[in-house]
Short mmCIF file of N, CA and C in Angstrom, two decimals:
data_model
loop_
_atom_site.label_atom_id
_atom_site.label_comp_id
_atom_site.label_asym_id
_atom_site.label_seq_id
_atom_site.Cartn_x
_atom_site.Cartn_y
_atom_site.Cartn_z
N MET A 1 130.90 194.67 27.73
CA MET A 1 131.39 195.78 26.95
C MET A 1 132.67 195.38 26.22
N ALA A 2 132.74 195.69 24.95
CA ALA A 2 133.92 195.39 24.14
C ALA A 2 135.07 196.31 24.54
N GLU A 3 136.25 195.74 24.73
CA GLU A 3 137.42 196.51 25.16
C GLU A 3 138.30 196.89 23.97
N LEU A 4 138.79 198.12 23.99
CA LEU A 4 139.64 198.64 22.93
C LEU A 4 140.88 197.78 22.73
N ASN A 5 141.18 197.47 21.46
CA ASN A 5 142.35 196.69 21.05
C ASN A 5 142.37 195.25 21.56
N LYS A 6 141.24 194.77 22.03
CA LYS A 6 141.14 193.36 22.43
C LYS A 6 140.61 192.56 21.24
N ILE A 7 140.83 191.26 21.27
CA ILE A 7 140.41 190.38 20.19
C ILE A 7 139.37 189.40 20.73
N TYR A 8 138.27 189.26 19.98
CA TYR A 8 137.16 188.40 20.38
C TYR A 8 136.90 187.35 19.31
N LYS A 9 136.36 186.20 19.74
CA LYS A 9 136.08 185.10 18.82
C LYS A 9 134.66 184.59 19.02
N CYS A 10 133.98 184.29 17.91
CA CYS A 10 132.68 183.63 17.96
C CYS A 10 132.94 182.13 18.06
N ASN A 11 132.42 181.51 19.10
CA ASN A 11 132.63 180.07 19.29
C ASN A 11 131.67 179.21 18.47
N VAL A 12 130.80 179.86 17.68
CA VAL A 12 129.89 179.12 16.81
C VAL A 12 130.47 179.05 15.40
N CYS A 13 130.77 180.22 14.80
CA CYS A 13 131.22 180.24 13.40
C CYS A 13 132.71 180.51 13.23
N GLY A 14 133.38 180.97 14.31
CA GLY A 14 134.81 181.22 14.23
C GLY A 14 135.20 182.63 13.83
N ASN A 15 134.22 183.53 13.63
CA ASN A 15 134.56 184.93 13.32
C ASN A 15 135.49 185.49 14.38
N ILE A 16 136.44 186.33 13.94
CA ILE A 16 137.38 187.00 14.85
C ILE A 16 137.19 188.50 14.68
N VAL A 17 137.16 189.23 15.80
CA VAL A 17 136.99 190.68 15.77
C VAL A 17 138.08 191.33 16.61
N SER A 18 138.75 192.33 16.04
CA SER A 18 139.70 193.16 16.78
C SER A 18 139.02 194.52 16.97
N VAL A 19 138.84 194.94 18.20
CA VAL A 19 138.08 196.16 18.50
C VAL A 19 138.96 197.39 18.27
N ILE A 20 138.54 198.25 17.33
CA ILE A 20 139.28 199.47 17.05
C ILE A 20 138.60 200.70 17.65
N VAL A 21 137.30 200.59 17.95
CA VAL A 21 136.57 201.63 18.67
C VAL A 21 135.69 200.90 19.68
N ALA A 22 135.91 201.17 20.96
CA ALA A 22 135.15 200.47 22.00
C ALA A 22 133.78 201.11 22.19
N GLY A 23 132.77 200.27 22.25
CA GLY A 23 131.41 200.74 22.50
C GLY A 23 130.94 200.25 23.85
N LYS A 24 129.67 200.50 24.13
CA LYS A 24 129.13 200.12 25.43
C LYS A 24 128.52 198.73 25.44
N GLY A 25 128.15 198.22 24.28
CA GLY A 25 127.47 196.94 24.21
C GLY A 25 128.42 195.77 24.13
N ALA A 26 127.86 194.57 24.33
CA ALA A 26 128.62 193.34 24.19
C ALA A 26 128.69 192.96 22.71
N LEU A 27 129.76 192.30 22.32
CA LEU A 27 129.88 191.80 20.95
C LEU A 27 129.13 190.48 20.87
N VAL A 28 128.22 190.38 19.88
CA VAL A 28 127.40 189.19 19.72
C VAL A 28 127.53 188.70 18.29
N CYS A 29 127.66 187.40 18.12
CA CYS A 29 127.72 186.77 16.80
C CYS A 29 126.97 185.45 16.90
N CYS A 30 126.22 185.11 15.89
CA CYS A 30 125.47 183.84 15.86
C CYS A 30 124.58 183.69 17.11
N GLY A 31 124.09 184.82 17.62
CA GLY A 31 123.18 184.80 18.76
C GLY A 31 123.85 184.60 20.11
N GLN A 32 125.19 184.58 20.15
CA GLN A 32 125.90 184.39 21.42
C GLN A 32 126.95 185.48 21.61
N GLU A 33 127.22 185.79 22.88
CA GLU A 33 128.30 186.74 23.17
C GLU A 33 129.62 186.15 22.70
N MET A 34 130.46 187.01 22.12
CA MET A 34 131.77 186.56 21.65
C MET A 34 132.73 186.42 22.84
N GLU A 35 133.68 185.51 22.70
CA GLU A 35 134.65 185.23 23.76
C GLU A 35 135.85 186.17 23.62
N LEU A 36 136.23 186.81 24.73
CA LEU A 36 137.45 187.61 24.77
C LEU A 36 138.63 186.65 24.80
N LEU A 37 139.55 186.79 23.83
CA LEU A 37 140.73 185.93 23.80
C LEU A 37 141.80 186.50 24.72
N GLU A 38 142.25 185.69 25.65
CA GLU A 38 143.31 186.09 26.57
C GLU A 38 144.65 185.81 25.91
N GLU A 39 145.61 186.68 26.13
CA GLU A 39 146.95 186.51 25.57
C GLU A 39 147.72 185.46 26.37
N LYS A 40 148.10 184.39 25.70
CA LYS A 40 148.92 183.36 26.34
C LYS A 40 150.36 183.85 26.39
N THR A 41 151.15 183.24 27.29
CA THR A 41 152.53 183.69 27.50
C THR A 41 153.53 182.56 27.31
N ALA A 42 154.80 182.88 27.47
CA ALA A 42 155.88 181.90 27.33
C ALA A 42 155.79 180.80 28.38
N ALA A 43 155.00 180.99 29.42
CA ALA A 43 154.86 179.97 30.46
C ALA A 43 153.96 178.82 30.01
N GLU A 44 153.27 178.97 28.89
CA GLU A 44 152.31 177.98 28.41
C GLU A 44 152.97 176.95 27.50
N GLU A 45 152.37 175.78 27.42
CA GLU A 45 152.86 174.73 26.53
C GLU A 45 152.72 175.18 25.07
N GLY A 46 153.70 174.86 24.25
CA GLY A 46 153.66 175.23 22.84
C GLY A 46 154.32 176.55 22.53
N LYS A 47 155.01 177.11 23.51
CA LYS A 47 155.60 178.45 23.37
C LYS A 47 156.63 178.53 22.25
N GLU A 48 157.35 177.45 21.97
CA GLU A 48 158.44 177.49 20.98
C GLU A 48 157.95 177.93 19.61
N LYS A 49 156.71 177.60 19.27
CA LYS A 49 156.19 177.95 17.95
C LYS A 49 155.16 179.07 17.99
N HIS A 50 154.89 179.64 19.16
CA HIS A 50 153.82 180.63 19.26
C HIS A 50 154.22 181.99 19.81
N VAL A 51 155.16 182.05 20.72
CA VAL A 51 155.51 183.34 21.33
C VAL A 51 156.24 184.21 20.30
N PRO A 52 155.72 185.41 20.02
CA PRO A 52 156.38 186.30 19.06
C PRO A 52 157.75 186.74 19.57
N VAL A 53 158.72 186.72 18.67
CA VAL A 53 160.07 187.18 18.98
C VAL A 53 160.26 188.51 18.27
N VAL A 54 160.52 189.58 19.04
CA VAL A 54 160.66 190.93 18.49
C VAL A 54 162.14 191.26 18.34
N GLU A 55 162.52 191.66 17.12
CA GLU A 55 163.89 192.10 16.84
C GLU A 55 163.83 193.56 16.42
N ILE A 56 164.66 194.41 17.04
CA ILE A 56 164.68 195.84 16.75
C ILE A 56 166.06 196.23 16.26
N SER A 57 166.10 196.94 15.14
CA SER A 57 167.34 197.47 14.59
C SER A 57 167.05 198.90 14.15
N GLY A 58 167.49 199.87 14.97
CA GLY A 58 167.13 201.26 14.70
C GLY A 58 165.64 201.43 14.87
N ASN A 59 164.95 201.91 13.83
CA ASN A 59 163.50 202.05 13.87
C ASN A 59 162.78 200.90 13.17
N ASN A 60 163.54 199.90 12.74
CA ASN A 60 162.95 198.74 12.08
C ASN A 60 162.62 197.66 13.10
N VAL A 61 161.39 197.16 13.03
CA VAL A 61 160.92 196.12 13.94
C VAL A 61 160.54 194.90 13.10
N THR A 62 161.08 193.76 13.48
CA THR A 62 160.72 192.49 12.84
C THR A 62 160.15 191.58 13.91
N VAL A 63 158.99 191.01 13.64
CA VAL A 63 158.38 190.05 14.55
C VAL A 63 158.38 188.70 13.86
N LYS A 64 159.04 187.74 14.49
CA LYS A 64 159.06 186.36 14.01
C LYS A 64 158.21 185.55 14.97
N VAL A 65 157.33 184.72 14.43
CA VAL A 65 156.45 183.94 15.29
C VAL A 65 157.13 182.64 15.68
N GLY A 66 157.56 182.61 16.95
CA GLY A 66 158.19 181.44 17.53
C GLY A 66 159.69 181.43 17.38
N SER A 67 160.36 180.84 18.37
CA SER A 67 161.81 180.64 18.26
C SER A 67 162.09 179.52 17.26
N VAL A 68 161.10 178.67 17.04
CA VAL A 68 161.07 177.68 15.97
C VAL A 68 159.94 178.15 15.06
N PRO A 69 160.18 178.36 13.76
CA PRO A 69 159.13 178.91 12.89
C PRO A 69 157.82 178.13 12.96
N HIS A 70 156.73 178.87 13.08
CA HIS A 70 155.39 178.28 13.16
C HIS A 70 154.98 177.74 11.79
N PRO A 71 154.30 176.58 11.74
CA PRO A 71 153.81 176.09 10.44
C PRO A 71 152.79 177.07 9.85
N MET A 72 152.74 177.12 8.54
CA MET A 72 151.79 177.98 7.84
C MET A 72 151.03 177.14 6.82
N GLU A 73 150.34 176.12 7.33
CA GLU A 73 149.59 175.17 6.52
C GLU A 73 148.11 175.54 6.52
N GLU A 74 147.36 174.99 5.59
CA GLU A 74 145.94 175.28 5.45
C GLU A 74 145.17 175.12 6.76
N GLY A 75 145.44 174.07 7.52
CA GLY A 75 144.69 173.82 8.74
C GLY A 75 145.32 174.37 10.01
N HIS A 76 146.52 174.95 9.91
CA HIS A 76 147.22 175.44 11.10
C HIS A 76 148.19 176.53 10.67
N TYR A 77 147.86 177.78 11.03
CA TYR A 77 148.68 178.90 10.60
C TYR A 77 148.49 180.10 11.51
N ILE A 78 149.38 181.07 11.37
CA ILE A 78 149.25 182.34 12.07
C ILE A 78 148.37 183.24 11.21
N ALA A 79 147.26 183.69 11.78
CA ALA A 79 146.30 184.50 11.03
C ALA A 79 146.58 185.99 11.15
N LEU A 80 147.21 186.42 12.25
CA LEU A 80 147.38 187.84 12.51
C LEU A 80 148.61 188.07 13.37
N VAL A 81 149.37 189.10 13.03
CA VAL A 81 150.46 189.59 13.88
C VAL A 81 150.20 191.07 14.12
N GLN A 82 150.24 191.49 15.38
CA GLN A 82 150.08 192.90 15.73
C GLN A 82 151.28 193.37 16.54
N ILE A 83 151.70 194.61 16.28
CA ILE A 83 152.76 195.25 17.05
C ILE A 83 152.09 196.33 17.88
N LEU A 84 152.38 196.33 19.18
CA LEU A 84 151.74 197.26 20.10
C LEU A 84 152.76 198.10 20.83
N LYS A 85 152.34 199.29 21.21
CA LYS A 85 153.11 200.16 22.09
C LYS A 85 152.18 200.41 23.27
N GLY A 86 152.51 199.82 24.41
CA GLY A 86 151.57 199.83 25.52
C GLY A 86 150.38 198.97 25.12
N ASP A 87 149.17 199.53 25.19
CA ASP A 87 147.98 198.80 24.76
C ASP A 87 147.47 199.27 23.41
N LYS A 88 148.24 200.10 22.72
CA LYS A 88 147.82 200.65 21.43
C LYS A 88 148.44 199.85 20.28
N VAL A 89 147.61 199.39 19.35
CA VAL A 89 148.11 198.68 18.17
C VAL A 89 148.68 199.72 17.21
N VAL A 90 149.98 199.60 16.88
CA VAL A 90 150.63 200.56 15.99
C VAL A 90 150.89 199.98 14.60
N ALA A 91 150.82 198.66 14.46
CA ALA A 91 150.97 198.01 13.15
C ALA A 91 150.43 196.60 13.25
N GLY A 92 150.01 196.08 12.13
CA GLY A 92 149.51 194.72 12.10
C GLY A 92 149.46 194.19 10.69
N LYS A 93 149.43 192.87 10.58
CA LYS A 93 149.36 192.26 9.26
C LYS A 93 148.60 190.95 9.35
N ARG A 94 147.69 190.76 8.41
CA ARG A 94 146.94 189.51 8.27
C ARG A 94 147.81 188.55 7.47
N LEU A 95 147.97 187.33 7.97
CA LEU A 95 148.76 186.32 7.28
C LEU A 95 147.85 185.17 6.82
N TYR A 96 148.35 184.42 5.83
CA TYR A 96 147.59 183.33 5.23
C TYR A 96 148.47 182.09 5.11
N PRO A 97 147.86 180.91 4.96
CA PRO A 97 148.66 179.71 4.75
C PRO A 97 149.64 179.92 3.60
N GLY A 98 150.87 179.48 3.81
CA GLY A 98 151.92 179.65 2.80
C GLY A 98 152.78 180.88 3.01
N ASP A 99 152.26 181.88 3.77
CA ASP A 99 153.06 183.07 4.08
C ASP A 99 154.17 182.71 5.06
N LYS A 100 155.19 183.56 5.11
CA LYS A 100 156.24 183.42 6.12
C LYS A 100 155.68 183.98 7.44
N PRO A 101 155.85 183.28 8.58
CA PRO A 101 155.30 183.77 9.85
C PRO A 101 156.17 184.88 10.45
N GLU A 102 156.23 186.00 9.73
CA GLU A 102 157.12 187.10 10.08
C GLU A 102 156.55 188.41 9.53
N VAL A 103 156.72 189.49 10.28
CA VAL A 103 156.27 190.82 9.85
C VAL A 103 157.36 191.82 10.16
N SER A 104 157.64 192.73 9.21
CA SER A 104 158.63 193.79 9.42
C SER A 104 157.99 195.14 9.11
N VAL A 105 158.26 196.12 9.98
CA VAL A 105 157.76 197.48 9.79
C VAL A 105 158.82 198.47 10.26
N CYS A 106 158.69 199.70 9.81
CA CYS A 106 159.54 200.80 10.27
C CYS A 106 158.65 201.74 11.07
N LEU A 107 159.04 202.07 12.30
CA LEU A 107 158.25 202.92 13.18
C LEU A 107 159.02 204.18 13.54
N ASP A 108 158.30 205.23 13.93
CA ASP A 108 158.94 206.46 14.38
C ASP A 108 159.75 206.23 15.65
N SER A 109 159.21 205.37 16.52
CA SER A 109 159.87 205.07 17.79
C SER A 109 159.63 203.60 18.13
N THR A 110 160.63 202.94 18.68
CA THR A 110 160.47 201.53 19.05
C THR A 110 160.42 201.34 20.57
N GLU A 111 160.40 202.42 21.31
CA GLU A 111 160.36 202.32 22.77
C GLU A 111 159.04 201.70 23.22
N GLY A 112 159.11 200.70 24.09
CA GLY A 112 157.92 200.06 24.65
C GLY A 112 157.18 199.14 23.68
N ILE A 113 157.85 198.70 22.63
CA ILE A 113 157.21 197.85 21.62
C ILE A 113 157.06 196.42 22.13
N ARG A 114 155.93 195.81 21.82
CA ARG A 114 155.69 194.39 22.08
C ARG A 114 154.85 193.85 20.93
N ALA A 115 154.68 192.55 20.88
CA ALA A 115 153.92 191.95 19.79
C ALA A 115 153.00 190.86 20.31
N ARG A 116 151.98 190.57 19.51
CA ARG A 116 151.11 189.43 19.78
C ARG A 116 150.72 188.82 18.44
N GLU A 117 150.33 187.54 18.49
CA GLU A 117 149.94 186.85 17.26
C GLU A 117 148.76 185.94 17.56
N LEU A 118 147.99 185.68 16.50
CA LEU A 118 146.82 184.82 16.62
C LEU A 118 147.00 183.58 15.76
N CYS A 119 147.10 182.44 16.41
CA CYS A 119 147.17 181.14 15.73
C CYS A 119 145.73 180.65 15.56
N ASN A 120 145.39 180.17 14.36
CA ASN A 120 144.01 179.74 14.12
C ASN A 120 143.63 178.51 14.94
N VAL A 121 144.60 177.79 15.48
CA VAL A 121 144.32 176.60 16.28
C VAL A 121 144.53 176.85 17.77
N HIS A 122 145.62 177.53 18.14
CA HIS A 122 146.03 177.65 19.54
C HIS A 122 145.78 179.01 20.18
N GLY A 123 145.14 179.93 19.47
CA GLY A 123 144.73 181.19 20.06
C GLY A 123 145.76 182.30 20.03
N LEU A 124 145.56 183.26 20.94
CA LEU A 124 146.31 184.51 20.99
C LEU A 124 147.52 184.38 21.92
N TRP A 125 148.69 184.82 21.43
CA TRP A 125 149.94 184.73 22.19
C TRP A 125 150.63 186.08 22.20
N LYS A 126 151.24 186.42 23.34
CA LYS A 126 152.00 187.67 23.41
C LYS A 126 153.48 187.38 23.61
N GLY A 127 154.31 188.34 23.18
CA GLY A 127 155.75 188.20 23.33
C GLY A 127 156.31 189.30 24.18
#
């Protein structure tokens, strides 16, 4: 069963799906069940360029990917940044090679805010 606000990947073609409405069935692509991407943490190797850093100033939230900026090259880049409150996605942005690995938004409330990002090479990371 697909889980709400979880991210899945097809290991055949590379399609990525973020579940916005959870159903009862399994997610299938290219004839195979899609893989649920687990959120990696600061305890993992490569954290310097992958763990999202959240900065809050009033109601403004800025998420920078990595304490050292992540590369944004054609073959290695941050594809997605999401801002969550609990398990609910409250903002997100799709990024492309050449973009700055950073997202800024203004929210009604910043209490309980966290972020996650998806690297096209190294997977899903939470901050």
